[in-house]
PDB file of N, CA and C in Angstrom:
ATOM      1  N   UNK A  75     -30.291 -58.389 -79.145  1.00  0.00           N
ATOM      2  CA  UNK A  75     -30.858 -57.442 -79.964  1.00  0.00           C
ATOM      3  C   UNK A  75     -29.688 -56.927 -80.811  1.00  0.00           C
ATOM      4  N   UNK A  76     -29.835 -56.756 -82.107  1.00  0.00           N
ATOM      5  CA  UNK A  76     -28.811 -56.193 -83.003  1.00  0.00           C
ATOM      6  C   UNK A  76     -29.434 -55.070 -83.745  1.00  0.00           C
ATOM      7  N   UNK A  77     -28.673 -53.948 -83.752  1.00  0.00           N
ATOM      8  CA  UNK A  77     -29.121 -52.721 -84.445  1.00  0.00           C
ATOM      9  C   UNK A  77     -28.263 -52.613 -85.591  1.00  0.00           C
ATOM     10  N   UNK A  78     -28.795 -52.478 -86.807  1.00  0.00           N
ATOM     11  CA  UNK A  78     -28.054 -52.360 -88.040  1.00  0.00           C
ATOM     12  C   UNK A  78     -28.430 -51.102 -88.752  1.00  0.00           C
ATOM     13  N   UNK A  79     -27.496 -50.322 -89.240  1.00  0.00           N
ATOM     14  CA  UNK A  79     -27.805 -49.025 -90.027  1.00  0.00           C
ATOM     15  C   UNK A  79     -28.222 -49.466 -91.364  1.00  0.00           C
ATOM     16  N   UNK A  80     -29.397 -49.102 -91.756  1.00  0.00           N
ATOM     17  CA  UNK A  80     -29.902 -49.328 -93.129  1.00  0.00           C
ATOM     18  C   UNK A  80     -30.393 -47.920 -93.626  1.00  0.00           C
ATOM     19  N   UNK A  81     -29.630 -47.393 -94.653  1.00  0.00           N
ATOM     20  CA  UNK A  81     -29.952 -45.984 -95.146  1.00  0.00           C
ATOM     21  C   UNK A  81     -30.191 -44.964 -94.083  1.00  0.00           C
ATOM     22  N   UNK A  82     -29.453 -45.042 -93.015  1.00  0.00           N
ATOM     23  CA  UNK A  82     -29.501 -43.981 -91.899  1.00  0.00           C
ATOM     24  C   UNK A  82     -30.577 -44.345 -90.937  1.00  0.00           C
ATOM     25  N   UNK A  83     -31.258 -45.428 -90.972  1.00  0.00           N
ATOM     26  CA  UNK A  83     -32.285 -45.867 -89.933  1.00  0.00           C
ATOM     27  C   UNK A  83     -31.936 -47.134 -89.317  1.00  0.00           C
ATOM     28  N   UNK A  84     -32.291 -47.454 -88.187  1.00  0.00           N
ATOM     29  CA  UNK A  84     -32.067 -48.660 -87.511  1.00  0.00           C
ATOM     30  C   UNK A  84     -32.980 -49.831 -88.062  1.00  0.00           C
ATOM     31  N   UNK A  85     -32.329 -50.921 -88.373  1.00  0.00           N
ATOM     32  CA  UNK A  85     -33.042 -52.107 -88.535  1.00  0.00           C
ATOM     33  C   UNK A  85     -32.725 -52.930 -87.308  1.00  0.00           C
ATOM     34  N   UNK A  86     -33.831 -53.378 -86.626  1.00  0.00           N
ATOM     35  CA  UNK A  86     -33.691 -53.988 -85.322  1.00  0.00           C
ATOM     36  C   UNK A  86     -33.934 -55.526 -85.412  1.00  0.00           C
ATOM     37  N   UNK A  87     -33.103 -56.369 -84.906  1.00  0.00           N
ATOM     38  CA  UNK A  87     -33.228 -57.775 -84.890  1.00  0.00           C
ATOM     39  C   UNK A  87     -33.160 -58.262 -83.466  1.00  0.00           C
ATOM     40  N   UNK A  88     -34.224 -58.973 -83.013  1.00  0.00           N
ATOM     41  CA  UNK A  88     -34.304 -59.526 -81.638  1.00  0.00           C
ATOM     42  C   UNK A  88     -34.020 -60.940 -81.786  1.00  0.00           C
ATOM     43  N   UNK A  89     -33.153 -61.471 -80.798  1.00  0.00           N
ATOM     44  CA  UNK A  89     -32.775 -62.823 -80.708  1.00  0.00           C
ATOM     45  C   UNK A  89     -33.050 -63.378 -79.312  1.00  0.00           C
ATOM     46  N   UNK A  90     -33.578 -64.582 -79.302  1.00  0.00           N
ATOM     47  CA  UNK A  90     -33.640 -65.325 -77.935  1.00  0.00           C
ATOM     48  C   UNK A  90     -32.884 -66.709 -78.095  1.00  0.00           C
ATOM     49  N   UNK A  91     -31.810 -66.887 -77.328  1.00  0.00           N
ATOM     50  CA  UNK A  91     -30.973 -68.047 -77.427  1.00  0.00           C
ATOM     51  C   UNK A  91     -30.474 -68.125 -78.771  1.00  0.00           C
ATOM     52  N   UNK A  92     -30.034 -67.085 -79.376  1.00  0.00           N
ATOM     53  CA  UNK A  92     -29.375 -67.027 -80.687  1.00  0.00           C
ATOM     54  C   UNK A  92     -30.404 -67.327 -81.837  1.00  0.00           C
ATOM     55  N   UNK A  93     -31.633 -67.384 -81.563  1.00  0.00           N
ATOM     56  CA  UNK A  93     -32.658 -67.568 -82.612  1.00  0.00           C
ATOM     57  C   UNK A  93     -33.305 -66.325 -82.856  1.00  0.00           C
ATOM     58  N   UNK A  94     -33.336 -65.826 -84.195  1.00  0.00           N
ATOM     59  CA  UNK A  94     -34.037 -64.594 -84.513  1.00  0.00           C
ATOM     60  C   UNK A  94     -35.592 -64.748 -84.342  1.00  0.00           C
ATOM     61  N   UNK A  95     -36.153 -63.850 -83.593  1.00  0.00           N
ATOM     62  CA  UNK A  95     -37.531 -64.018 -83.272  1.00  0.00           C
ATOM     63  C   UNK A  95     -38.396 -62.819 -83.832  1.00  0.00           C
ATOM     64  N   UNK A  96     -37.663 -61.659 -84.162  1.00  0.00           N
ATOM     65  CA  UNK A  96     -38.386 -60.522 -84.718  1.00  0.00           C
ATOM     66  C   UNK A  96     -37.350 -59.590 -85.476  1.00  0.00           C
ATOM     67  N   UNK A  97     -37.792 -59.074 -86.739  1.00  0.00           N
ATOM     68  CA  UNK A  97     -37.108 -58.067 -87.323  1.00  0.00           C
ATOM     69  C   UNK A  97     -38.057 -56.809 -87.686  1.00  0.00           C
ATOM     70  N   UNK A  98     -37.572 -55.703 -87.318  1.00  0.00           N
ATOM     71  CA  UNK A  98     -38.291 -54.471 -87.554  1.00  0.00           C
ATOM     72  C   UNK A  98     -37.441 -53.347 -88.146  1.00  0.00           C
ATOM     73  N   UNK A  99     -37.887 -52.748 -89.270  1.00  0.00           N
ATOM     74  CA  UNK A  99     -37.281 -51.583 -89.678  1.00  0.00           C
ATOM     75  C   UNK A  99     -37.844 -50.344 -89.015  1.00  0.00           C
ATOM     76  N   UNK A 100     -37.009 -49.831 -88.165  1.00  0.00           N
ATOM     77  CA  UNK A 100     -37.517 -48.604 -87.359  1.00  0.00           C
ATOM     78  C   UNK A 100     -37.422 -47.396 -88.101  1.00  0.00           C
ATOM     79  N   UNK A 101     -38.092 -46.428 -87.603  1.00  0.00           N
ATOM     80  CA  UNK A 101     -38.081 -45.039 -88.142  1.00  0.00           C
ATOM     81  C   UNK A 101     -37.195 -44.120 -87.292  1.00  0.00           C
ATOM     82  N   UNK A 102     -36.333 -44.797 -86.567  1.00  0.00           N
ATOM     83  CA  UNK A 102     -35.388 -44.053 -85.742  1.00  0.00           C
ATOM     84  C   UNK A 102     -33.999 -43.947 -86.480  1.00  0.00           C
ATOM     85  N   UNK A 103     -33.538 -42.746 -86.542  1.00  0.00           N
ATOM     86  CA  UNK A 103     -32.203 -42.469 -87.229  1.00  0.00           C
ATOM     87  C   UNK A 103     -31.119 -43.208 -86.510  1.00  0.00           C
ATOM     88  N   UNK A 104     -30.218 -43.783 -87.208  1.00  0.00           N
ATOM     89  CA  UNK A 104     -29.118 -44.576 -86.703  1.00  0.00           C
ATOM     90  C   UNK A 104     -28.026 -43.671 -86.057  1.00  0.00           C
ATOM     91  N   UNK A 105     -28.103 -42.320 -86.131  1.00  0.00           N
ATOM     92  CA  UNK A 105     -27.268 -41.476 -85.453  1.00  0.00           C
ATOM     93  C   UNK A 105     -27.706 -41.166 -84.036  1.00  0.00           C
ATOM     94  N   UNK A 106     -28.840 -41.704 -83.655  1.00  0.00           N
ATOM     95  CA  UNK A 106     -29.377 -41.586 -82.303  1.00  0.00           C
ATOM     96  C   UNK A 106     -28.761 -42.635 -81.397  1.00  0.00           C
ATOM     97  N   UNK A 107     -28.097 -42.247 -80.259  1.00  0.00           N
ATOM     98  CA  UNK A 107     -27.538 -43.279 -79.391  1.00  0.00           C
ATOM     99  C   UNK A 107     -28.626 -44.158 -78.804  1.00  0.00           C
ATOM    100  N   UNK A 108     -28.378 -45.409 -78.672  1.00  0.00           N
ATOM    101  CA  UNK A 108     -29.338 -46.307 -78.121  1.00  0.00           C
ATOM    102  C   UNK A 108     -28.760 -46.825 -76.709  1.00  0.00           C
ATOM    103  N   UNK A 109     -29.727 -46.899 -75.809  1.00  0.00           N
ATOM    104  CA  UNK A 109     -29.313 -47.454 -74.401  1.00  0.00           C
ATOM    105  C   UNK A 109     -30.421 -48.381 -73.979  1.00  0.00           C
ATOM    106  N   UNK A 110     -30.024 -49.523 -73.450  1.00  0.00           N
ATOM    107  CA  UNK A 110     -31.017 -50.533 -72.931  1.00  0.00           C
ATOM    108  C   UNK A 110     -31.561 -50.165 -71.660  1.00  0.00           C
ATOM    109  N   UNK A 111     -32.799 -50.315 -71.464  1.00  0.00           N
ATOM    110  CA  UNK A 111     -33.449 -50.130 -70.118  1.00  0.00           C
ATOM    111  C   UNK A 111     -34.280 -51.291 -69.749  1.00  0.00           C
ATOM    112  N   UNK A 112     -33.828 -52.124 -68.793  1.00  0.00           N
ATOM    113  CA  UNK A 112     -34.632 -53.343 -68.554  1.00  0.00           C
ATOM    114  C   UNK A 112     -35.603 -52.922 -67.294  1.00  0.00           C
ATOM    115  N   UNK A 113     -36.855 -53.360 -67.493  1.00  0.00           N
ATOM    116  CA  UNK A 113     -37.897 -52.941 -66.490  1.00  0.00           C
ATOM    117  C   UNK A 113     -38.573 -54.232 -65.906  1.00  0.00           C
ATOM    118  N   UNK A 114     -38.638 -54.243 -64.567  1.00  0.00           N
ATOM    119  CA  UNK A 114     -39.312 -55.253 -64.019  1.00  0.00           C
ATOM    120  C   UNK A 114     -40.715 -54.820 -63.507  1.00  0.00           C
ATOM    121  N   UNK A 115     -41.704 -55.244 -64.325  1.00  0.00           N
ATOM    122  CA  UNK A 115     -43.039 -54.777 -64.125  1.00  0.00           C
ATOM    123  C   UNK A 115     -43.983 -55.779 -63.358  1.00  0.00           C
ATOM    124  N   UNK A 116     -44.908 -55.223 -62.688  1.00  0.00           N
ATOM    125  CA  UNK A 116     -45.980 -56.097 -61.962  1.00  0.00           C
ATOM    126  C   UNK A 116     -45.374 -57.115 -60.941  1.00  0.00           C
ATOM    127  N   UNK A 117     -44.278 -56.696 -60.308  1.00  0.00           N
ATOM    128  CA  UNK A 117     -43.826 -57.559 -59.209  1.00  0.00           C
ATOM    129  C   UNK A 117     -44.580 -57.072 -57.879  1.00  0.00           C
ATOM    130  N   UNK A 118     -44.946 -57.906 -56.950  1.00  0.00           N
ATOM    131  CA  UNK A 118     -45.760 -57.518 -55.825  1.00  0.00           C
ATOM    132  C   UNK A 118     -45.225 -56.328 -55.018  1.00  0.00           C
ATOM    133  N   UNK A 119     -43.865 -56.171 -55.087  1.00  0.00           N
ATOM    134  CA  UNK A 119     -43.281 -55.181 -54.251  1.00  0.00           C
ATOM    135  C   UNK A 119     -43.115 -53.855 -55.000  1.00  0.00           C
ATOM    136  N   UNK A 120     -43.451 -53.812 -56.324  1.00  0.00           N
ATOM    137  CA  UNK A 120     -43.216 -52.649 -57.221  1.00  0.00           C
ATOM    138  C   UNK A 120     -44.575 -52.001 -57.363  1.00  0.00           C
ATOM    139  N   UNK A 121     -44.523 -50.676 -57.572  1.00  0.00           N
ATOM    140  CA  UNK A 121     -45.879 -50.025 -58.016  1.00  0.00           C
ATOM    141  C   UNK A 121     -46.560 -49.386 -56.739  1.00  0.00           C
ATOM    142  N   UNK A 122     -47.651 -48.741 -57.061  1.00  0.00           N
ATOM    143  CA  UNK A 122     -48.428 -47.998 -56.102  1.00  0.00           C
ATOM    144  C   UNK A 122     -49.393 -48.988 -55.341  1.00  0.00           C
ATOM    145  N   UNK A 123     -49.853 -50.001 -56.114  1.00  0.00           N
ATOM    146  CA  UNK A 123     -50.840 -51.043 -55.562  1.00  0.00           C
ATOM    147  C   UNK A 123     -50.366 -52.323 -55.677  1.00  0.00           C
ATOM    148  N   UNK A 124     -50.600 -53.223 -54.666  1.00  0.00           N
ATOM    149  CA  UNK A 124     -50.126 -54.603 -54.710  1.00  0.00           C
ATOM    150  C   UNK A 124     -50.910 -55.266 -55.885  1.00  0.00           C
ATOM    151  N   UNK A 125     -50.176 -56.253 -56.458  1.00  0.00           N
ATOM    152  CA  UNK A 125     -50.754 -57.044 -57.529  1.00  0.00           C
ATOM    153  C   UNK A 125     -51.874 -57.973 -57.017  1.00  0.00           C
ATOM    154  N   UNK A 126     -52.726 -58.385 -58.005  1.00  0.00           N
ATOM    155  CA  UNK A 126     -53.864 -59.239 -57.560  1.00  0.00           C
ATOM    156  C   UNK A 126     -53.522 -60.746 -57.885  1.00  0.00           C
ATOM    157  N   UNK A 127     -52.497 -60.968 -58.766  1.00  0.00           N
ATOM    158  CA  UNK A 127     -51.965 -62.233 -59.104  1.00  0.00           C
ATOM    159  C   UNK A 127     -50.540 -62.450 -58.821  1.00  0.00           C
ATOM    160  N   UNK A 128     -50.116 -63.534 -58.806  1.00  0.00           N
ATOM    161  CA  UNK A 128     -48.676 -63.852 -58.550  1.00  0.00           C
ATOM    162  C   UNK A 128     -47.900 -63.586 -59.968  1.00  0.00           C
ATOM    163  N   UNK A 129     -46.791 -62.831 -59.742  1.00  0.00           N
ATOM    164  CA  UNK A 129     -46.008 -62.577 -61.042  1.00  0.00           C
ATOM    165  C   UNK A 129     -44.491 -62.847 -60.715  1.00  0.00           C
ATOM    166  N   UNK A 130     -43.785 -63.158 -61.711  1.00  0.00           N
ATOM    167  CA  UNK A 130     -42.370 -63.458 -61.510  1.00  0.00           C
ATOM    168  C   UNK A 130     -41.539 -62.920 -62.750  1.00  0.00           C
ATOM    169  N   UNK A 131     -40.317 -62.841 -62.635  1.00  0.00           N
ATOM    170  CA  UNK A 131     -39.450 -62.410 -63.689  1.00  0.00           C
ATOM    171  C   UNK A 131     -38.262 -63.456 -63.809  1.00  0.00           C
ATOM    172  N   UNK A 132     -38.045 -63.831 -65.010  1.00  0.00           N
ATOM    173  CA  UNK A 132     -36.902 -64.736 -65.286  1.00  0.00           C
ATOM    174  C   UNK A 132     -35.943 -63.947 -66.225  1.00  0.00           C
ATOM    175  N   UNK A 133     -34.667 -63.830 -65.804  1.00  0.00           N
ATOM    176  CA  UNK A 133     -33.774 -63.026 -66.606  1.00  0.00           C
ATOM    177  C   UNK A 133     -32.312 -63.656 -66.366  1.00  0.00           C
ATOM    178  N   UNK A 134     -31.883 -64.212 -67.493  1.00  0.00           N
ATOM    179  CA  UNK A 134     -30.647 -64.921 -67.426  1.00  0.00           C
ATOM    180  C   UNK A 134     -29.430 -64.017 -67.648  1.00  0.00           C
ATOM    181  N   UNK A 135     -29.438 -63.233 -68.714  1.00  0.00           N
ATOM    182  CA  UNK A 135     -28.374 -62.414 -69.169  1.00  0.00           C
ATOM    183  C   UNK A 135     -28.760 -61.299 -70.041  1.00  0.00           C
ATOM    184  N   UNK A 136     -27.837 -60.338 -70.061  1.00  0.00           N
ATOM    185  CA  UNK A 136     -28.070 -59.237 -71.012  1.00  0.00           C
ATOM    186  C   UNK A 136     -26.543 -58.915 -71.445  1.00  0.00           C
ATOM    187  N   UNK A 137     -26.341 -58.821 -72.797  1.00  0.00           N
ATOM    188  CA  UNK A 137     -25.037 -58.505 -73.379  1.00  0.00           C
ATOM    189  C   UNK A 137     -25.156 -57.314 -74.237  1.00  0.00           C
ATOM    190  N   UNK A 138     -24.140 -56.436 -74.131  1.00  0.00           N
ATOM    191  CA  UNK A 138     -24.198 -55.240 -74.952  1.00  0.00           C
ATOM    192  C   UNK A 138     -22.731 -55.154 -75.520  1.00  0.00           C
ATOM    193  N   UNK A 139     -22.742 -55.105 -76.889  1.00  0.00           N
ATOM    194  CA  UNK A 139     -21.337 -55.136 -77.570  1.00  0.00           C
ATOM    195  C   UNK A 139     -21.503 -53.996 -78.561  1.00  0.00           C
ATOM    196  N   UNK A 140     -20.666 -53.024 -78.547  1.00  0.00           N
ATOM    197  CA  UNK A 140     -20.690 -51.935 -79.516  1.00  0.00           C
ATOM    198  C   UNK A 140     -19.610 -52.382 -80.616  1.00  0.00           C
ATOM    199  N   UNK A 141     -20.084 -52.268 -81.856  1.00  0.00           N
ATOM    200  CA  UNK A 141     -19.257 -52.633 -82.995  1.00  0.00           C
ATOM    201  C   UNK A 141     -18.901 -51.483 -83.803  1.00  0.00           C
ATOM    202  N   UNK A 142     -17.804 -51.519 -84.513  1.00  0.00           N
ATOM    203  CA  UNK A 142     -17.495 -50.322 -85.366  1.00  0.00           C
ATOM    204  C   UNK A 142     -18.239 -50.466 -86.669  1.00  0.00           C
ATOM    205  N   UNK A 143     -18.436 -49.370 -87.325  1.00  0.00           N
ATOM    206  CA  UNK A 143     -19.180 -49.465 -88.591  1.00  0.00           C
ATOM    207  C   UNK A 143     -18.298 -49.851 -89.767  1.00  0.00           C
TER     208      UNK A 143
END
């Protein structure tokens, strides 16, 4: 994911394997700090109730790099 300041708001670009898959002009001001939160949902050992279907999570890597403006 790349966050770009456009007129004081974040332009968000999502990449998978270096391929751009989505671009969104957000309504979030670019002076707001951003923090990544990765969530593992619907795994059989997570949550209040056991899942009714088999679920899995594939996660290779996450990279964060802060760049100067």
